[in-house]
Each structure stands twice: as structure tokens, then as C-alpha cells.
XYZ file of C-alpha atoms in Angstrom:
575
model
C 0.000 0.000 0.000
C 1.551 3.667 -1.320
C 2.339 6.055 0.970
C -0.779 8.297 0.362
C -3.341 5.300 1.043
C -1.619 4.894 3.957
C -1.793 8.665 5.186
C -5.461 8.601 4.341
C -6.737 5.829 6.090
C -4.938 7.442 9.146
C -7.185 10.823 8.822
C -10.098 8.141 8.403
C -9.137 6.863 11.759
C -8.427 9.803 13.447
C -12.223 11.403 12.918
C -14.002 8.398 13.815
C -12.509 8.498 17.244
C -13.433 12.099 17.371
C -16.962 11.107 16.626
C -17.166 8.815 18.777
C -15.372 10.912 21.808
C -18.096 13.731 20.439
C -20.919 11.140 21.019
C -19.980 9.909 24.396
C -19.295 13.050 25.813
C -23.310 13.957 24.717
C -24.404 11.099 26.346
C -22.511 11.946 29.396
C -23.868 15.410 29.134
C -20.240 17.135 29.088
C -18.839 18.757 26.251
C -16.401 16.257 24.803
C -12.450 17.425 24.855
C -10.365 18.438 22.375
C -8.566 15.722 21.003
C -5.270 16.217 18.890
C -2.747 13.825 17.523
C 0.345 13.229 18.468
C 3.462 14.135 16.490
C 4.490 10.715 16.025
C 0.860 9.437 14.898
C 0.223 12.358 12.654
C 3.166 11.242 10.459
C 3.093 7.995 7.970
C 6.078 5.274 8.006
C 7.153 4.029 5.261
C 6.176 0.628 6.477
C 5.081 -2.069 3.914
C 2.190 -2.629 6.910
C 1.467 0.659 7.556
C -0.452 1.093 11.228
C -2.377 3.569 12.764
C -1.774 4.083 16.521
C -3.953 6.155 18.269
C -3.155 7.210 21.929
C -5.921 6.594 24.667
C -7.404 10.276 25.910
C -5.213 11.442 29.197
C -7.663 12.752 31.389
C -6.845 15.205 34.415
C -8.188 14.996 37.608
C -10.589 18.229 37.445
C -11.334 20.121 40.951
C -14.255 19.802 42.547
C -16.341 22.750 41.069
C -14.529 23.946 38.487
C -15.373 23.277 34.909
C -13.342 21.586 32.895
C -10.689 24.294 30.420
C -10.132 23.176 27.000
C -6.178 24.339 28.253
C -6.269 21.086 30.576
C -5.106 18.510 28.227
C -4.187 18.859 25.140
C -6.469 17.048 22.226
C -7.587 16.921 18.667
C -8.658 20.231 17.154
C -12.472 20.693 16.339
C -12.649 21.829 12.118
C -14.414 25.151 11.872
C -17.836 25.245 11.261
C -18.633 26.310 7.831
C -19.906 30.022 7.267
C -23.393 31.047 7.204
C -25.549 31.581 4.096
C -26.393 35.118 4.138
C -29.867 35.960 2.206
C -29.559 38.857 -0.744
C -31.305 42.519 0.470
C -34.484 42.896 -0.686
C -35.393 45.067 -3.906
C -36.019 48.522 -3.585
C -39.485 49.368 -4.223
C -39.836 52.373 -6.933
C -40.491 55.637 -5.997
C -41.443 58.804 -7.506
C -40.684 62.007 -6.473
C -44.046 63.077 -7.121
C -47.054 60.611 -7.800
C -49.031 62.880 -11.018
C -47.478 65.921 -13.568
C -49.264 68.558 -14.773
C -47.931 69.834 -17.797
C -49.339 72.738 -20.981
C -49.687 70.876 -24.351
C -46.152 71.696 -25.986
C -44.357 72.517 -22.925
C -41.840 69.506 -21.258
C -41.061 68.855 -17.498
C -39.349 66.221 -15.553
C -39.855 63.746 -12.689
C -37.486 62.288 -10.629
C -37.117 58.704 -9.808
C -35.936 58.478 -5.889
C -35.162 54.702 -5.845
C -34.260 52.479 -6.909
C -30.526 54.416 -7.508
C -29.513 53.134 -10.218
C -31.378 50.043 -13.274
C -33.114 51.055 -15.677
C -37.355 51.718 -15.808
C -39.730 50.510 -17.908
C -42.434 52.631 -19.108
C -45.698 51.812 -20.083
C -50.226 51.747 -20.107
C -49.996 55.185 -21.118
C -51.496 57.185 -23.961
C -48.610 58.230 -26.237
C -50.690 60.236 -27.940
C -51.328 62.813 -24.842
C -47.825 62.532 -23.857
C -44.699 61.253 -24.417
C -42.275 59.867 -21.578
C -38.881 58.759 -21.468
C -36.508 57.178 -18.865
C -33.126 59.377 -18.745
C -31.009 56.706 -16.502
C -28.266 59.511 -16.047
C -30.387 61.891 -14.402
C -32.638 59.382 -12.614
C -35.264 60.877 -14.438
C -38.614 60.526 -16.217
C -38.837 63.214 -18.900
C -42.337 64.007 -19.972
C -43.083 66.005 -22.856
C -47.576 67.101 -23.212
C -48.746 66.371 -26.850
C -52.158 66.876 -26.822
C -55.252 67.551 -23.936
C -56.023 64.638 -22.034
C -55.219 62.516 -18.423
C -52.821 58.792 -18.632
C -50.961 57.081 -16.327
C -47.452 55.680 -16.663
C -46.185 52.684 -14.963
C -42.543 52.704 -14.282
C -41.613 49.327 -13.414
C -37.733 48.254 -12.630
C -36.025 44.884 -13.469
C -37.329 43.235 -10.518
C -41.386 43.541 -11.481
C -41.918 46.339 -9.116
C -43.952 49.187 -10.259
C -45.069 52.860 -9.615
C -47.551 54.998 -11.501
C -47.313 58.735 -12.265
C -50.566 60.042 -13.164
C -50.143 63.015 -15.859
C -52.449 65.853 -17.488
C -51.733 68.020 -20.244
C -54.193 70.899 -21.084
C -53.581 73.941 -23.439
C -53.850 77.128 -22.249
C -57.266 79.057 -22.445
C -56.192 81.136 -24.859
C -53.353 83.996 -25.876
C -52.871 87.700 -26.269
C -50.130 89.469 -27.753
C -47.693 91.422 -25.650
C -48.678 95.045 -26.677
C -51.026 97.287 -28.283
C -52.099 100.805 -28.915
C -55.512 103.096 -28.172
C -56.485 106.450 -29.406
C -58.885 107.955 -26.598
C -60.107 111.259 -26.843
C -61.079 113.508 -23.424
C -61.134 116.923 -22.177
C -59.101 115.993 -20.066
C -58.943 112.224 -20.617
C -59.027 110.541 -16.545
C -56.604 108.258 -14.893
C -60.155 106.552 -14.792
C -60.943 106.233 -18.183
C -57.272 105.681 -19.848
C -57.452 102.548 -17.314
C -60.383 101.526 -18.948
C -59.115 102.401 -22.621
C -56.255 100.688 -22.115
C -58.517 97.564 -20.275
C -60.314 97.431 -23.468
C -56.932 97.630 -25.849
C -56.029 94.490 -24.253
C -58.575 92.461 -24.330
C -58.863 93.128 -28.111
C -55.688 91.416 -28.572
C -56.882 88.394 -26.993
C -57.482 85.107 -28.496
C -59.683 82.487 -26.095
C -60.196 79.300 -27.044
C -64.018 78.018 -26.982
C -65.659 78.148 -23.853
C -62.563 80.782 -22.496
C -63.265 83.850 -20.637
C -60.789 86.956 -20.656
C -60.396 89.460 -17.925
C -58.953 92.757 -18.181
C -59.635 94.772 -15.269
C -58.817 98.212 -15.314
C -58.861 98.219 -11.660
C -55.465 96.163 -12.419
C -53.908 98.873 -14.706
C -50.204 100.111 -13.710
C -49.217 103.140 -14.843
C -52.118 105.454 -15.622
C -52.897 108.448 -15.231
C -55.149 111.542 -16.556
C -53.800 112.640 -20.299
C -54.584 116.143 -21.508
C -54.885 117.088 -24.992
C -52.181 115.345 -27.109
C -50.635 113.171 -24.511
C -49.155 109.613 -24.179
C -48.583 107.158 -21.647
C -47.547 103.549 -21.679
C -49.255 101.213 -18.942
C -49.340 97.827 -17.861
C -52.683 95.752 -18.151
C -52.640 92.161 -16.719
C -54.805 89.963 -18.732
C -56.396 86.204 -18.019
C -57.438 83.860 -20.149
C -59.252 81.204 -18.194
C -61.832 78.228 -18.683
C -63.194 74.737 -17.859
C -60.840 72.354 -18.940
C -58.064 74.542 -20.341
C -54.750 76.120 -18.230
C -55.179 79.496 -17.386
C -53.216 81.715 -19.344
C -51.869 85.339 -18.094
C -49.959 87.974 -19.641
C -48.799 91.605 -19.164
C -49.752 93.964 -22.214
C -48.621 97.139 -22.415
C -50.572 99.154 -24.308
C -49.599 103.123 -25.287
C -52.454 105.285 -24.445
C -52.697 108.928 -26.861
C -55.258 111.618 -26.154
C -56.332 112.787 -29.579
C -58.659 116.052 -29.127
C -61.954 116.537 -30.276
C -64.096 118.449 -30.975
C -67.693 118.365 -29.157
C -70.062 117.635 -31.494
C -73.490 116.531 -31.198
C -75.450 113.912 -33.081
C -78.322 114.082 -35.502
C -80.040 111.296 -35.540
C -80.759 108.496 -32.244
C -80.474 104.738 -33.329
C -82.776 102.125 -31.414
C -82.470 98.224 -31.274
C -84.854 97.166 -29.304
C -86.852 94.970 -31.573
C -86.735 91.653 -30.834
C -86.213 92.307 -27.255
C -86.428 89.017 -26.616
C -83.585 86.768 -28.546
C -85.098 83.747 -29.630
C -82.680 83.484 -32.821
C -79.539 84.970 -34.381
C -79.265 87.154 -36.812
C -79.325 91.196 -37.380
C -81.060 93.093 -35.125
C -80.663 96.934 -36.355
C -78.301 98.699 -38.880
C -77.962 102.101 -40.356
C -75.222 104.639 -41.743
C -73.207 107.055 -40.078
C -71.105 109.550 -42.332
C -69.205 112.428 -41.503
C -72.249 115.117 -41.694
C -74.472 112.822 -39.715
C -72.875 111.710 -36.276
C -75.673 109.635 -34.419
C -76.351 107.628 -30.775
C -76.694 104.485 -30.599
C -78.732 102.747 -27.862
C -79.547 98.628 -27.871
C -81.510 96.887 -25.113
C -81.793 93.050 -25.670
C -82.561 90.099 -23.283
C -81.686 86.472 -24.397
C -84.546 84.447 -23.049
C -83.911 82.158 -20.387
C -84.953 79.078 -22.387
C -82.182 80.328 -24.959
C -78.460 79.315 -25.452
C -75.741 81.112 -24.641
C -75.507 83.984 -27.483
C -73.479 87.159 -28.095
C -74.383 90.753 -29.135
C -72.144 92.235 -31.244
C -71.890 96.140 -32.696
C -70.539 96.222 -36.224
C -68.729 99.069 -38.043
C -68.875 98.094 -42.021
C -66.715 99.954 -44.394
C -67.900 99.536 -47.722
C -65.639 101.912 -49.444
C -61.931 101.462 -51.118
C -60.548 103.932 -47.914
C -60.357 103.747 -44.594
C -62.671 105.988 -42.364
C -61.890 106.735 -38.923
C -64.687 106.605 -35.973
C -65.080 108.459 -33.031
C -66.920 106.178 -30.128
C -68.114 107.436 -26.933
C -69.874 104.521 -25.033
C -71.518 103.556 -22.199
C -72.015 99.783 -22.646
C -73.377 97.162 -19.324
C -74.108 93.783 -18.742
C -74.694 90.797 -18.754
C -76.694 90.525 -15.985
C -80.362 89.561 -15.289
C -81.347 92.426 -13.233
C -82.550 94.525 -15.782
C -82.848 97.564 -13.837
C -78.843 97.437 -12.643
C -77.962 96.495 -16.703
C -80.113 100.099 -18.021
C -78.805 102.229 -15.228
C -75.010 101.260 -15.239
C -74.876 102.004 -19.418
C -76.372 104.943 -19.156
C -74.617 106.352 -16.353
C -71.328 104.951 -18.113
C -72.348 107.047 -21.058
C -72.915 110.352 -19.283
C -70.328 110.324 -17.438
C -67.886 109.875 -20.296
C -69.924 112.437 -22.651
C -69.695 114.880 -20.146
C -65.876 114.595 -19.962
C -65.720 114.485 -24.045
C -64.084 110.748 -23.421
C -64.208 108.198 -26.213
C -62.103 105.934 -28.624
C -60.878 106.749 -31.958
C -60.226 103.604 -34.375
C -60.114 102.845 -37.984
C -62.369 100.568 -39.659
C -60.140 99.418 -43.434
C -61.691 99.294 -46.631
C -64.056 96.601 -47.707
C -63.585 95.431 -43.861
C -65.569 95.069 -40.927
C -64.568 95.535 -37.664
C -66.638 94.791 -34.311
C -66.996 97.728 -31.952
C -68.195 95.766 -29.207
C -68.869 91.837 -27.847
C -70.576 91.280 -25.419
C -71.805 87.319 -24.319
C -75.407 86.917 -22.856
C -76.439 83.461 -20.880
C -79.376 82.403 -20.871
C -81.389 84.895 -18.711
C -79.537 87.605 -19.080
C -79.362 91.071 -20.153
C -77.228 93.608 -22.436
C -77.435 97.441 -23.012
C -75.701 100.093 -24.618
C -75.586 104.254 -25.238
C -72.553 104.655 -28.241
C -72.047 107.835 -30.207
C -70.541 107.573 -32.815
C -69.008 110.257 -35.446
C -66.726 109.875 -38.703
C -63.488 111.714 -38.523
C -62.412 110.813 -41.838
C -63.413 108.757 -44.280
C -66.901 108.660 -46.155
C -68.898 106.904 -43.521
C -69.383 103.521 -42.324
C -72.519 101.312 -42.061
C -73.271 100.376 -37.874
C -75.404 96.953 -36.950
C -76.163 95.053 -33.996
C -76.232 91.691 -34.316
C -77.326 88.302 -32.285
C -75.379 84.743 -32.690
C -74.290 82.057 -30.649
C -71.667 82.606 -28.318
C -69.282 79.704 -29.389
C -69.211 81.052 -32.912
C -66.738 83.567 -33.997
C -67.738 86.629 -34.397
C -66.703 87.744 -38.329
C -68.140 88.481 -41.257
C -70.178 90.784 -42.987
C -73.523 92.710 -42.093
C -76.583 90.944 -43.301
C -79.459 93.352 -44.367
C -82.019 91.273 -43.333
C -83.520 91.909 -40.096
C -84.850 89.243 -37.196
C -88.881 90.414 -36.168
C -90.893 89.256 -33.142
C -94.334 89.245 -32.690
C -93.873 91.362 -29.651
C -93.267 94.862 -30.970
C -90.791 97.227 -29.733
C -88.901 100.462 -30.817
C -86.381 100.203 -33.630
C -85.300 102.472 -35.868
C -83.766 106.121 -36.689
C -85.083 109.203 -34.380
C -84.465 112.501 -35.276
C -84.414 114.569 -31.743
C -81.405 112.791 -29.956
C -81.235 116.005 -27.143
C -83.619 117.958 -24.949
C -83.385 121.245 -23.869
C -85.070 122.975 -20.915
C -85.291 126.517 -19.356
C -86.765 126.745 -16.210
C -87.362 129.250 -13.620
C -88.873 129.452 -9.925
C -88.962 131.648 -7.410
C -89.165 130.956 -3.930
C -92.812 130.634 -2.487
C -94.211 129.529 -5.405
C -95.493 125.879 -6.897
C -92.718 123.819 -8.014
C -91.474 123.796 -10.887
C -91.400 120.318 -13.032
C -89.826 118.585 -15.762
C -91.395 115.606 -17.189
C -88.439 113.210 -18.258
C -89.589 110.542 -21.205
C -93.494 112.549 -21.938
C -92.817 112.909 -25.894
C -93.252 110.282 -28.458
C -90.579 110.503 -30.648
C -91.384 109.410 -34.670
C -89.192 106.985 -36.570
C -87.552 107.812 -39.534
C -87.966 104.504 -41.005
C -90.637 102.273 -40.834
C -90.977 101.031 -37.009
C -92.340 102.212 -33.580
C -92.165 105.176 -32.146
C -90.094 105.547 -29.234
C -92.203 106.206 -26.028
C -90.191 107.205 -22.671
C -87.064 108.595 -24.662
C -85.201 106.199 -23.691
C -81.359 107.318 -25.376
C -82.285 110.954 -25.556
C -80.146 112.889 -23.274
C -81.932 115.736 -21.114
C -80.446 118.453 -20.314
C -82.072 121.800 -17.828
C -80.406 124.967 -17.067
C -82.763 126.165 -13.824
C -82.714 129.613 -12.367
C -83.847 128.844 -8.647
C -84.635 133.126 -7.464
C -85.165 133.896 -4.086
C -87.402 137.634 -3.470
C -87.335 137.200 0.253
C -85.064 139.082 3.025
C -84.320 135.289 4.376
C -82.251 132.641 2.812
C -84.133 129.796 1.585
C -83.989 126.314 -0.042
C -85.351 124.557 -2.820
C -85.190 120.656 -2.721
C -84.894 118.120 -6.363
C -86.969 115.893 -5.941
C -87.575 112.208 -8.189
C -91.061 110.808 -8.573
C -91.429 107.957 -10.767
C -95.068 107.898 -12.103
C -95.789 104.719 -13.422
C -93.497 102.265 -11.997
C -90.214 101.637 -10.698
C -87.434 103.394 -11.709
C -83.662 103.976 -11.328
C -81.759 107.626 -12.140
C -78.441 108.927 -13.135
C -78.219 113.029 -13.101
C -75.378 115.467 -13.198
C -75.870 118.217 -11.450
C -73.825 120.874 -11.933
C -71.384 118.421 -13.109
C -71.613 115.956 -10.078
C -72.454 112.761 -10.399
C -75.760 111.369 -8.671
C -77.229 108.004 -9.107
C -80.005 106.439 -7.615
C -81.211 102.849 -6.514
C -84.564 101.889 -7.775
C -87.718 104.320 -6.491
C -90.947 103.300 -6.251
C -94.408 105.124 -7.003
C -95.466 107.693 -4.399
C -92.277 107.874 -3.031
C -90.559 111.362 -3.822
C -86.533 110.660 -3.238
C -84.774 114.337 -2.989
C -81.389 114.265 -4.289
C -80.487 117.266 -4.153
C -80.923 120.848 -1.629
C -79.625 124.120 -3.058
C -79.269 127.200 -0.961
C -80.760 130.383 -2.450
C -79.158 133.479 -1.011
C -81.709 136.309 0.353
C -83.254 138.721 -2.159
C -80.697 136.317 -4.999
C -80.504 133.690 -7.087
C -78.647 130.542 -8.200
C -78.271 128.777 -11.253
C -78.084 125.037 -11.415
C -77.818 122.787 -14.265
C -79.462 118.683 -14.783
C -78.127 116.209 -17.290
C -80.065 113.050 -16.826
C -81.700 110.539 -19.758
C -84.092 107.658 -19.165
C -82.635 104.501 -17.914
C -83.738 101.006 -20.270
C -85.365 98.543 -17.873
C -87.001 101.225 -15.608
C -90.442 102.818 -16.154
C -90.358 106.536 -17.749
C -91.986 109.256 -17.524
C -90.445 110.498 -14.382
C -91.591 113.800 -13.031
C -88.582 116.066 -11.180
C -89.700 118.527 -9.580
C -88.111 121.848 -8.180
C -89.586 123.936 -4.990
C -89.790 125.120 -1.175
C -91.591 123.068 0.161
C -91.872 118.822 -0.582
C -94.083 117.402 -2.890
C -96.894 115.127 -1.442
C -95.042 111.724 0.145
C -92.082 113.650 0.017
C -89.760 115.231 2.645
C -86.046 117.204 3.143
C -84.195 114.054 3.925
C -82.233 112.988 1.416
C -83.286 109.871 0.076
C -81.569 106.316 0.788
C -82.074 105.251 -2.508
C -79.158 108.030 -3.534
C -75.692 105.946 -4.040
């Protein structure tokens, strides 16, 4: 037997004794001792028998309570025990840094992965064609990029199955505007007030919505203004919003240069009416007529779109039919929508006198062979629009005006049509030649009051139509000579008596504003008291016109003492 064999079967030897030692010692209930060969046995002779010896254990007397020290004799060496299996970590579930994206249709924006650290994500289940998404492993990204309006989810999932979802939106925006734009006002002076609103207007002209969108240009918003005399220019600032269900808002700043252009005050000839159909039931053209440069005219419109109705829009037209451009001057007093009918013919009017009085208006070109749209104004259902314009050709041969109905959604362009919408339910429309009253009036202290009757003449059309009862659109105007023959001062008292139903009021007296809440029938409201010097006089002057929703004729009446139901405190129903 070789050497080797011979060396083997000693090892062989060796560990069953250490077994067995091992399995006595359990028995015994000790742990067993270390057992080690000796030199001599732990070396192979070159024997042609080769033996094995193995030395019996030497065991040590062990004191009484101590426990036996592996140091105590010396044995065979125990093997180590092999090493533990040690179970791979877990995967790292996937996580976003933000569970949905919103993002504008064209515009791209990024998410970041937070774990795992590094692998690469799988993207999928979402609509490509509202957005497309990409994995940048560099950045630990997920780069998004909106394509068209709509809501998908992705699922990332990494290369061990696990997943995460990032809901995303994409919406265009509501609309857009350019950046700037210009205005030609006219005023007397022009106020920080009205180039606000000028400039309010401006902007919103150079907005675009989308359908359904709703721009706001407030002119309570408006940096920069301020009150422009007579050939003056100022750039402001007017923040504009686009917003609407479904759509991302969309805001810009548009500066828009203001220039005060004078005027000259000149008065129209003729009063337009559109108030026939009252009642929208169906687009189309309500009223149109021609303004050229000899014959400036007023405008008023008064329509309601019926609450059963759809959403529609009024729109005022300027048509230039020529191969030149004419130039309009616009001073307007334009309200609503709103259902209260009363608040909607008060607020125009009272726009409109107001900005007559200061000589305040727009100046804009209409092209050849173009039309442009003066104003736009959309009506829900139940709802109400008015409107006092002047208008008067600076240049140019003339221009043909409309008003016209259509639904809201649809864009209003396009020519004038000649053919006009009727209703069985008749109403003024048409051309009336006495746009402007003129009174004289005199009292004298002591004496019955004096009265003027506000909306008491018929007016004839022009063209064939109604006439126009309450003079509604014609503008009033009183210079009073309140005279006082006693040695004491004294007062007279304005008073407002509606006389055949409710009724709201807008005056300017002696250039101050005063408006007043609805009145009601035997209810005198005094507005105003005016001192009257002994043995003297005073002179006072009234601008007022009749208001669209309220009822007219309206009796104002001017004396010493209050008119039945009446009394010398100043009425709540004053602003």
C-alpha cells in the first residue's frame, strides 16, 4: 500500500474516534475534549504494513467545582464550522418624487425617480398620444413632454417587477394675447379713470380664447395710468387672463400706449334704437344704419336672451364699404350681462354720461371693404345687455353700424346681413331725429314747483318702425334759475317721482355725479338741496336721460316746500 493510502486511512481513523469521543461526551452530558494527535501518529512510516496508533485520551483529575478548560489537556482540534448563508437585500421598491405631472400641451417637465438608484425603468399603459415619456437613466429621471389635452398614467416598473404609476395631465392654455397694443382715446381731459379703462379694453382686443374661455382685463389692475390732456401719451401695464373649464389658465402683461387725440364736441343728428326683438329667440341682425361724416348719431340697444335660450353674443358692427379707410369716433356707455334689468339700463347709461360729459371716447379705424366689431358682449341664458354709443366719422366717407345676435361659441366675423330678425312682440327700432332735450326753467321761492317731465314725448321713426315712447337714449339736459325775493335765505329741494313704476336715475348736477337705486311710485326721493341766497338767485344745471329697464316718464320737480309723500331728507335710494 503507497504512501498516500496509507496517510489517508490514518485521517479516516483519526475522525471516527473524534466522533465517537463527540458522542460519548453527549451522552454523558459534558462537552467532549479536544482531542489532537500526536506528532508521532500524525506522520506515515514508510512501512510495507502501515499502522495507525492512536493514543488513549489522558484525562486530568478536574477540581471539585470547576469546569473543565479546554487548556487542561491537550487534544484533537475541532474543524471550523462552515460560514453562514447570508440571504440577498431585498429590492427597492420604486419611488417617484411626485405621484401625477401637470404639464401645458407643448411645454416639457421632468420627474425624478428616488429609488431604486440606479437600473433602468420601464415605461408603459400610457397614452402616447397625450404625452410622451422617457426614462433618462443619467439623471434618474422621467422626462415628460404634453402632446395633446387629455389625463394617462405611466407605470414605471424596474427589473425586478416592481412598479409605480405617475398620473399626468396636459391641457392647453385658455387662450393667448399678444404682448402690446395701442388706443387712441379722446377727453377733455382724458381721466386716470378712463385711460385705465381704454387701455382695459386695448387688451382684451388682442386676446385670443379658445371656446368656452373667458378673458379678464380689469382696469382696476392697470399700472401706470394716469389723466392725459390734450395730445398726450402714456404707456401702462394691463394684466390679462385667459381662463376656462378644462383649459390652463393663461396670463400675460400687455402694455398698451395710451394717446389723447382732441376733439371736438359735437353733437349727433339722428338716435339709433335696437330694441326689436327684445327678446332673442334666434340669431341674426337686429338693427343697422349709416353714419357719415355730416351725420354723427347715438346708438342705444336693449336686448334680453330668453332664459330658455343658449348662450348667445351681441355684437356692434362698423362696415366699411368703401376702397378707404374711415376713422370713428366712439363714446360709449355699454353694461351687462346681468339679469337684473334695472342694474344692466342704469349702469350704461350712467357709463355714457359720465364719459360724454368729460368728451371721453375711442378713436379707431375701420379698413376698406372690412368690418370691424366695436363691441362683444356674451349673454347666458337669462340675461341682459345694453348700450348708449355715439358715434361720429373723422375721416373717411362713412361707415354702415349693426347690432347683431349669434351664438356665443361662434366667432364673431363676417359681414352685415341686411335682413332683419322680427318678433311678434313689438318694440322700438329704428332712426329718431331729436337725440337732445333742452329745458329753461325758472322758480322763485314761495311759489309751486317747478317740473320737468323726463320721457313725456313720443318721438317718430324715420324709417318704418315704432315710435319711441319714454325717450329712452335721448339725453336731457335743464339749465334752472332757482330766485329767491325774500329778506331770508331759503332752499329749494330736487326731488324724483317715478309715475308709473319703478325706476332707477343717473343726473349730473352741476357736473356731479348722482345716481339712484330703484324708487318706487309715491315715493318722492330728494337728491339734491340748493341754498338760495336772500333777495338772490342761483343757477343750477341737470343732465339726466331715461334709464332702459325702468319705467319713464319720471316727473322732477323743483320747490320750497316737498311734494306730497315727500320730505327734506335725502333719500336712501341716492348711491
Amino acid at each position: 500500500m503507497s504512501a498516500s493510502r496509507a496517510a489517508a486511512r490514518a485521517r479516516w481513523l483519526l475522525c471516527a474516534v473524534f466522533v465517537l469521543a463527540a458522542s460519548l461526551a453527549a451522552q454523558a452530558g459534558t462537552p467532549p475534549r479536544a482531542l489532537q494527535p500526536r506528532a508521532a501518529d500524525a506522520v506515515a512510516t514508510p512501512s510495507p504494513s502501515p499502522q495507525a496508533s492512536v493514543q488513549p485520551l489522558e484525562q486530568s483529575p478536574t477540581p471539585l467545582g470547576s469546569a473543565p478548560s479546554a487548556t487542561q489537556s491537550p487534544g484533537v482540534e475541532v474543524s471550523p464550522s462552515p460560514p453562514a448563508i447570508i440571504a440577498p437585500p431585498s429590492p427597492v421598491p420604486v419611488q417617484l418624487e411626485q405621484a401625477s405631472a401637470y404639464l401645458i400641451m407643448g411645454r416639457a417637465t421632468s420627474v425624478r425617480v428616488q429609488a431604486p438608484a440606479s437600473g433602468i425603468l420601464m415605461l408603459s399603459g400610457f397614452d402616447q398620444d397625450v404625452v410622451r415619456a422617457v426614462f433618462n437613466p443619467i439623471d434618474r429621471t422621467i422626462d415628460l413632454t404634453g402632446l395633446r389635452p387629455g389625463t394617462t398614467t405611466i407605470t414605471a416598473t424596474d427589473e425586478f417587477g416592481l412598479t409605480a404609476s405617475l398620473s399626468v395631465t396636459v391641457q392647453a392654455y385658455a387662450g393667448k394675447a399678444y404682448t402690446s397694443t395701442a388706443v387712441t382715446i379722446t377727453g377733455d381731459p382724458a381721466s386716470s379713470r378712463y385711460v385705465a379703462e381704454a387701455a382695459a379694453a386695448a387688451a382684451a382686443l388682442v386676446a385670443y380664447p379658445e371656446t368656452g374661455a373667458k378673458v379678464t382685463a380689469l382696469a382696476e389692475q392697470v399700472r401706470g395710468n394716469r389723466e392725459l390732456t390734450a395730445d398726450q401719451a402714456v404707456t401702462v401695464v394691463v394684466p390679462l387672463s385667459i381662463t376656462g373649464p378644462g383649459y390652463a389658465p393663461y396670463h400675460q402683461d400687455v402694455t398698451v400706449t395710451v394717446t389723447n387725440l382732441a376733439q371736438p364736441r359735437i353733437p349727433p343728428k339722428n338716435l339709433f334704437v335696437s330694441d326689436f326683438p327684445e327678446t332673442l329667440t334666434e340669431n341674426g341682425t337686429l338693427f343697422y344704419a349709416d353714419v357719415t361724416f355730416a351725420q354723427p348719431a347715438r346708438l342705444l340697444y336693449y336686448h334680453y336672451n330668453s332664459g330658455t335660450s343658449v348662450p348667445r353674443r351681441v355684437v356692434v358692427k362698423a362696415q366699411n364699404n368703401e376702397l378707404t379707410s374711415s376713422f370713428l369716433e366712439l363714446v360709449a356707455g355699454v353694461a351687462g350681462p346681468s339679469p337684473n334689468i334695472l342694474a344692466v339700463g342704469h349702469e350704461s347709461t350712467k357709463r355714457y354720461l359720465v364719459r360724454e360729459a368729460g368728451g371721453e371716447g375711442q378713436i379707431f379705424e375701420v379698413p376698406p371693404r372690412a368690418t370691424v366689431n366695436i363691441s362683444d358682449q356674451i349673454m347666458a341664458p337669462g340675461t341682459l345687455v345694453s348700450g348708449i354709443m355715439q358715434l361720429r366719422v373723422v375721416s373717411g366717407s362713412g361707415v354702415r353700424v349693426a347690432v347683431v345676435v349669434q351664438d356665443a361659441s361662434e366667432i364673431p366675423v363676417g359681414p352685415i346681413s341686411d335682413t332683419l330678425l322680427s318678433s311678434a312682440v313689438r318694440h322700438a327700432r329704428g332712426v329718431y331725429s331729436v337725440p337732445d332735450f333742452f329745458y329753461d326753467i325758472a322758480y322763485s321761492v314761495g311759489n309751486d314747483p317747478a317740473t320737468l317731465t323726463i320721457g313725456k314725448l313720443p318721438l317718430p321713426n324715420l324709417v318704418q318702425g315704432e315710435v319711441l315712447g319714454g325717450d329712452y337714449g335721448v339725453k336731457q339736459s335743464a339749465t334752472l334759475t332757482l330766485m329767491n325775493p325774500t329778506p331770508n335765505d331759503a332752499r329749494v329741494g330736487m326731488w324724483f317721482e317715478p309715475r308709473g313704476g319703478r325706476a332707477t336715475g343717473t343726473f349730473l348736477v352741476d357736473g356731479q355725479l348722482i345716481e339712484l337705486h330703484p324708487v318706487d311710485v309715491g315715493r318722492p326721493a330728494l337728491l339734491r338741496v340748493f341754498p338760495v341766497p336772500a333777495n338772490g338767485y342761483r343757477r343750477v344745471s341737470v343732465v339726466t336721460m331715461p334709464e332702459g329697464g325702468s319705467s319713464y316718464p319720471v316727473r322732477v320737480s323743483f320747490g320750497s316746500q316737498p311734494p306730497a309723500g315727500g320730505t327734506w331728507n335725502l333719500s336712501s335710494a341716492i348711491y
